[in-house]
Amino acid sequence: AQKITQTQPGMFVQEKEAVTLDCTYDTSDQSYGLFWYKQPSSGEMIFLIYQGSYDEQNATEGRYSLNFQKARKSANLVISASQLGDSAMYFCAMREGRTGNQFYFGTGTSLTVIP
Amino acid sequence: NAGVTQTPKFRVLKTGQSMTLLCAQDMNHEYMYWYRQDPGMGLRLIHYSVGEGTTAKGEVPDGYNVSRLKKQNFLLGLESAAPSQTSVYFCASSPSLGDTQYFGPGTRLTVL
């Protein structure tokens, strides 16, 4: 079974609108971490936001927030007030355990922001 | 701070040739990782290191070797390149195990 599932290969959003990128995960560990990375067309992987499984509050970083629903095993990324520079691939990743050595990545969602 | 850097950015090899990819980080991180990224797939871990002089296998280690002679450097070697190793290779580092990983810009490798 896939550890991380991103079901939206491509998404479009109007500039200044909010968009939600879906991510579901599969683990039997009680302790784990969830990450989102952005990969623009230039290719580098940029860390956006982190959510620990025991964190009670949803993580937020500027215009990024993580909608963490533990019972549903989902960790959706919400980008508010989309900008043209947000056009990129977005990857969800999970670390199992508190100090797991491996990150499991999803297949990514391509986001295009329309002016 | 340069963060994580990778050399080279692009490389084309013929089947059977060997090469070494270099990753360097200036953040004094203990942990370093090599991933490959293929179309339609997420990043997959090749090898990782938990400190100078140590290496361990990840999810897809076959056909690759690594070395961590210095804390700041992590080398990925292909002894006999195969077309199946055509991919984009990313190096990452983190201050501790399980912590956020910071990635280099990637190396695009084509094996003909």
Tab-separated table of C-alpha atoms in Angstrom:
chain	number	residue	atom	x	y	z
A	1	ALA	CA	0.000	0.000	0.000
A	2	GLN	CA	1.132	3.513	-0.721
A	3	LYS	CA	2.331	5.360	2.338
A	4	ILE	CA	1.400	8.743	0.855
A	5	THR	CA	-1.362	9.331	-1.687
A	6	GLN	CA	-1.880	12.524	-3.611
A	7	THR	CA	-4.892	12.043	-5.833
A	8	GLN	CA	-4.763	15.344	-7.738
A	9	PRO	CA	-2.183	15.175	-10.537
A	10	GLY	CA	-2.980	18.759	-11.558
A	11	MET	CA	-4.851	21.686	-10.079
A	12	PHE	CA	-5.697	25.161	-11.304
A	13	VAL	CA	-6.482	28.162	-9.135
A	14	GLN	CA	-7.251	31.774	-9.876
A	15	GLU	CA	-4.743	34.283	-8.566
A	16	LYS	CA	-5.657	35.558	-5.076
A	17	GLU	CA	-7.954	32.587	-4.439
A	18	ALA	CA	-7.295	29.832	-1.911
A	19	VAL	CA	-6.551	26.257	-2.960
A	20	THR	CA	-6.392	22.939	-1.116
A	21	LEU	CA	-4.010	20.182	-2.140
A	22	ASP	CA	-4.987	16.772	-0.855
A	23	CYS	CA	-2.758	14.271	0.913
A	24	THR	CA	-3.685	11.063	2.674
A	25	TYR	CA	-1.251	8.835	4.491
A	26	ASP	CA	-1.053	5.288	5.739
A	27	THR	CA	0.804	4.332	8.887
A	28	SER	CA	0.245	2.250	11.982
A	29	ASP	CA	2.704	4.329	14.015
A	30	GLN	CA	1.289	6.648	16.650
A	31	SER	CA	4.175	9.062	16.238
A	32	TYR	CA	4.922	10.426	12.787
A	33	GLY	CA	5.578	13.643	10.956
A	34	LEU	CA	4.040	15.118	7.837
A	35	PHE	CA	5.807	17.532	5.520
A	36	TRP	CA	4.989	19.523	2.425
A	37	TYR	CA	7.577	20.537	-0.142
A	38	LYS	CA	7.327	22.778	-3.178
A	39	GLN	CA	9.231	22.062	-6.378
A	40	PRO	CA	9.188	24.951	-8.852
A	41	SER	CA	10.148	24.471	-12.479
A	42	SER	CA	13.755	25.248	-11.564
A	43	GLY	CA	13.799	21.860	-9.819
A	44	GLU	CA	14.823	22.481	-6.232
A	45	MET	CA	12.779	21.071	-3.339
A	46	ILE	CA	11.677	23.762	-0.915
A	47	PHE	CA	10.375	22.874	2.555
A	48	LEU	CA	7.046	24.551	3.304
A	49	ILE	CA	5.429	23.223	6.447
A	50	TYR	CA	5.549	20.466	9.066
A	51	GLN	CA	2.908	18.797	11.239
A	52	GLY	CA	3.679	16.347	14.013
A	53	SER	CA	1.161	13.647	14.808
A	54	TYR	CA	0.855	14.853	18.389
A	55	ASP	CA	0.497	18.514	17.505
A	56	GLU	CA	-2.947	19.657	18.588
A	57	GLN	CA	-3.016	22.749	16.433
A	58	ASN	CA	-2.889	22.773	12.659
A	59	ALA	CA	0.469	24.047	11.446
A	60	THR	CA	0.637	27.404	9.719
A	61	GLU	CA	3.489	29.174	7.937
A	62	GLY	CA	2.522	32.449	6.351
A	63	ARG	CA	0.084	31.717	3.527
A	64	TYR	CA	0.462	27.966	4.033
A	65	SER	CA	-1.579	25.970	6.480
A	66	LEU	CA	-1.959	22.268	7.002
A	67	ASN	CA	-5.445	20.887	7.539
A	68	PHE	CA	-4.617	17.890	9.708
A	69	GLN	CA	-7.410	15.366	10.237
A	70	LYS	CA	-5.861	12.509	12.167
A	71	ALA	CA	-8.871	10.193	12.185
A	72	ARG	CA	-9.163	10.473	8.419
A	73	LYS	CA	-5.372	10.264	7.976
A	74	SER	CA	-5.311	13.347	5.850
A	75	ALA	CA	-2.900	16.277	5.805
A	76	ASN	CA	-4.096	18.699	3.191
A	77	LEU	CA	-2.113	21.798	2.298
A	78	VAL	CA	-4.066	25.026	2.042
A	79	ILE	CA	-2.524	27.939	0.189
A	80	SER	CA	-4.338	31.193	0.750
A	81	ALA	CA	-4.278	34.188	-1.589
A	82	SER	CA	-2.529	32.307	-4.403
A	83	GLN	CA	0.240	34.069	-6.273
A	84	LEU	CA	1.699	33.380	-9.705
A	85	GLY	CA	4.886	32.246	-8.016
A	86	ASP	CA	2.957	29.440	-6.334
A	87	SER	CA	2.791	27.576	-9.651
A	88	ALA	CA	4.857	24.456	-8.975
A	89	MET	CA	4.748	20.778	-8.037
A	90	TYR	CA	3.813	20.120	-4.436
A	91	PHE	CA	4.849	16.982	-2.608
A	92	CYS	CA	3.485	15.580	0.614
A	93	ALA	CA	5.865	13.423	2.672
A	94	MET	CA	5.726	11.404	5.868
A	95	ARG	CA	8.282	10.307	8.401
A	96	GLU	CA	7.255	7.287	10.468
A	97	GLY	CA	8.194	7.240	14.121
A	98	ARG	CA	9.825	10.109	15.995
A	99	THR	CA	13.183	9.580	14.353
A	100	GLY	CA	12.423	7.627	11.226
A	101	ASN	CA	15.264	7.733	8.742
A	102	GLN	CA	13.142	7.675	5.636
A	103	PHE	CA	10.710	10.149	4.249
A	104	TYR	CA	7.951	8.652	2.098
A	105	PHE	CA	6.902	10.978	-0.686
A	106	GLY	CA	3.696	11.188	-2.672
A	107	THR	CA	3.649	11.499	-6.444
A	108	GLY	CA	2.955	15.209	-6.276
A	109	THR	CA	0.335	17.694	-7.432
A	110	SER	CA	1.057	20.228	-10.147
A	111	LEU	CA	-0.492	23.581	-9.262
A	112	THR	CA	-1.014	26.265	-11.868
A	113	VAL	CA	-2.050	29.733	-10.773
A	114	ILE	CA	-4.034	31.558	-13.421
A	115	PRO	CA	-3.749	35.364	-13.617
B	1	ASN	CA	25.252	29.981	3.710
B	2	ALA	CA	25.012	27.998	0.496
B	3	GLY	CA	22.882	25.300	2.166
B	4	VAL	CA	23.047	22.054	0.197
B	5	THR	CA	24.904	22.083	-3.099
B	6	GLN	CA	25.264	19.339	-5.713
B	7	THR	CA	27.821	18.799	-8.435
B	8	PRO	CA	27.304	18.414	-11.359
B	9	LYS	CA	23.901	19.811	-12.340
B	10	PHE	CA	23.640	17.717	-15.508
B	11	ARG	CA	25.453	14.658	-16.787
B	12	VAL	CA	25.100	12.253	-19.688
B	13	LEU	CA	26.706	8.817	-19.412
B	14	LYS	CA	26.960	5.813	-21.628
B	15	THR	CA	25.868	2.423	-20.325
B	16	GLY	CA	28.651	0.887	-18.277
B	17	GLN	CA	30.425	4.150	-17.440
B	18	SER	CA	30.980	5.193	-13.855
B	19	MET	CA	30.585	8.509	-12.139
B	20	THR	CA	30.355	10.165	-8.747
B	21	LEU	CA	27.855	12.776	-7.658
B	22	LEU	CA	29.004	15.164	-4.955
B	23	CYS	CA	26.791	16.660	-2.284
B	24	ALA	CA	28.072	19.299	0.125
B	25	GLN	CA	26.318	21.059	2.990
B	26	ASP	CA	27.504	23.915	5.168
B	27	MET	CA	24.846	23.681	7.876
B	28	ASN	CA	26.812	21.280	10.079
B	29	HIS	CA	24.060	18.689	9.715
B	30	GLU	CA	24.767	15.161	10.933
B	31	TYR	CA	22.391	13.388	8.572
B	32	MET	CA	22.555	13.271	4.818
B	33	TYR	CA	20.467	11.484	2.204
B	34	TRP	CA	20.433	10.614	-1.468
B	35	TYR	CA	17.113	10.338	-3.329
B	36	ARG	CA	16.113	9.725	-6.900
B	37	GLN	CA	13.074	11.258	-8.553
B	38	ASP	CA	11.430	9.578	-11.516
B	39	PRO	CA	8.446	10.798	-13.554
B	40	GLY	CA	5.118	9.994	-11.931
B	41	MET	CA	6.772	8.836	-8.738
B	42	GLY	CA	7.700	10.490	-5.526
B	43	LEU	CA	11.257	10.735	-4.319
B	44	ARG	CA	12.757	7.418	-3.253
B	45	LEU	CA	15.585	7.060	-0.771
B	46	ILE	CA	18.756	5.444	-2.136
B	47	HIS	CA	21.198	5.646	0.781
B	48	TYR	CA	21.612	7.790	3.830
B	49	SER	CA	24.229	8.617	6.447
B	50	VAL	CA	23.830	9.293	10.147
B	51	GLY	CA	27.296	10.755	10.548
B	52	GLU	CA	30.834	10.905	9.249
B	53	GLY	CA	32.054	7.469	8.260
B	54	THR	CA	28.609	5.834	8.374
B	55	THR	CA	26.213	4.882	5.588
B	56	ALA	CA	23.048	2.808	5.341
B	57	LYS	CA	20.761	1.501	2.619
B	58	GLY	CA	17.461	3.088	1.790
B	59	GLU	CA	14.562	1.895	-0.321
B	60	VAL	CA	16.372	1.534	-3.690
B	61	PRO	CA	20.117	1.015	-3.024
B	62	ASP	CA	21.019	-1.442	-5.789
B	63	GLY	CA	23.550	-0.177	-8.308
B	64	TYR	CA	24.749	2.671	-6.088
B	65	ASN	CA	27.458	3.141	-3.507
B	66	VAL	CA	28.009	6.027	-1.129
B	67	SER	CA	30.696	7.406	1.106
B	68	ARG	CA	30.767	9.999	3.875
B	69	LEU	CA	34.438	10.669	4.530
B	70	LYS	CA	33.788	14.181	5.791
B	71	LYS	CA	30.778	15.441	7.700
B	72	GLN	CA	29.959	18.052	5.092
B	73	ASN	CA	30.216	15.792	2.038
B	74	PHE	CA	28.167	12.824	0.859
B	75	LEU	CA	29.153	11.097	-2.368
B	76	LEU	CA	26.947	8.912	-4.543
B	77	GLY	CA	28.683	6.561	-6.946
B	78	LEU	CA	27.467	4.619	-9.927
B	79	GLU	CA	30.011	1.913	-10.768
B	80	SER	CA	28.415	0.730	-14.008
B	81	ALA	CA	25.607	3.000	-15.145
B	82	ALA	CA	22.429	1.529	-16.630
B	83	PRO	CA	19.600	3.270	-18.519
B	84	SER	CA	17.313	2.493	-15.566
B	85	GLN	CA	19.417	4.917	-13.538
B	86	THR	CA	18.349	7.842	-15.691
B	87	SER	CA	16.774	10.090	-13.135
B	88	VAL	CA	17.037	13.300	-11.169
B	89	TYR	CA	19.121	12.823	-8.039
B	90	PHE	CA	18.571	14.897	-4.943
B	91	CYS	CA	20.759	15.183	-1.903
B	92	ALA	CA	19.308	16.330	1.406
B	93	SER	CA	20.536	16.946	4.920
B	94	SER	CA	18.920	17.304	8.321
B	95	PRO	CA	20.212	18.298	11.751
B	96	SER	CA	18.804	15.197	13.408
B	97	LEU	CA	17.094	11.990	12.397
B	98	GLY	CA	13.473	12.591	11.504
B	99	ASP	CA	13.909	16.349	11.372
B	100	THR	CA	13.051	18.466	8.333
B	101	GLN	CA	15.255	17.598	5.389
B	102	TYR	CA	16.756	20.385	3.308
B	103	PHE	CA	17.399	19.584	-0.317
B	104	GLY	CA	20.010	20.473	-2.868
B	105	PRO	CA	19.107	21.659	-6.388
B	106	GLY	CA	19.318	18.197	-7.957
B	107	THR	CA	21.426	16.509	-10.628
B	108	ARG	CA	19.798	15.413	-13.856
B	109	LEU	CA	21.500	12.226	-15.043
B	110	THR	CA	20.860	10.572	-18.389
B	111	VAL	CA	22.284	7.141	-19.164
B	112	LEU	CA	22.254	6.226	-22.839
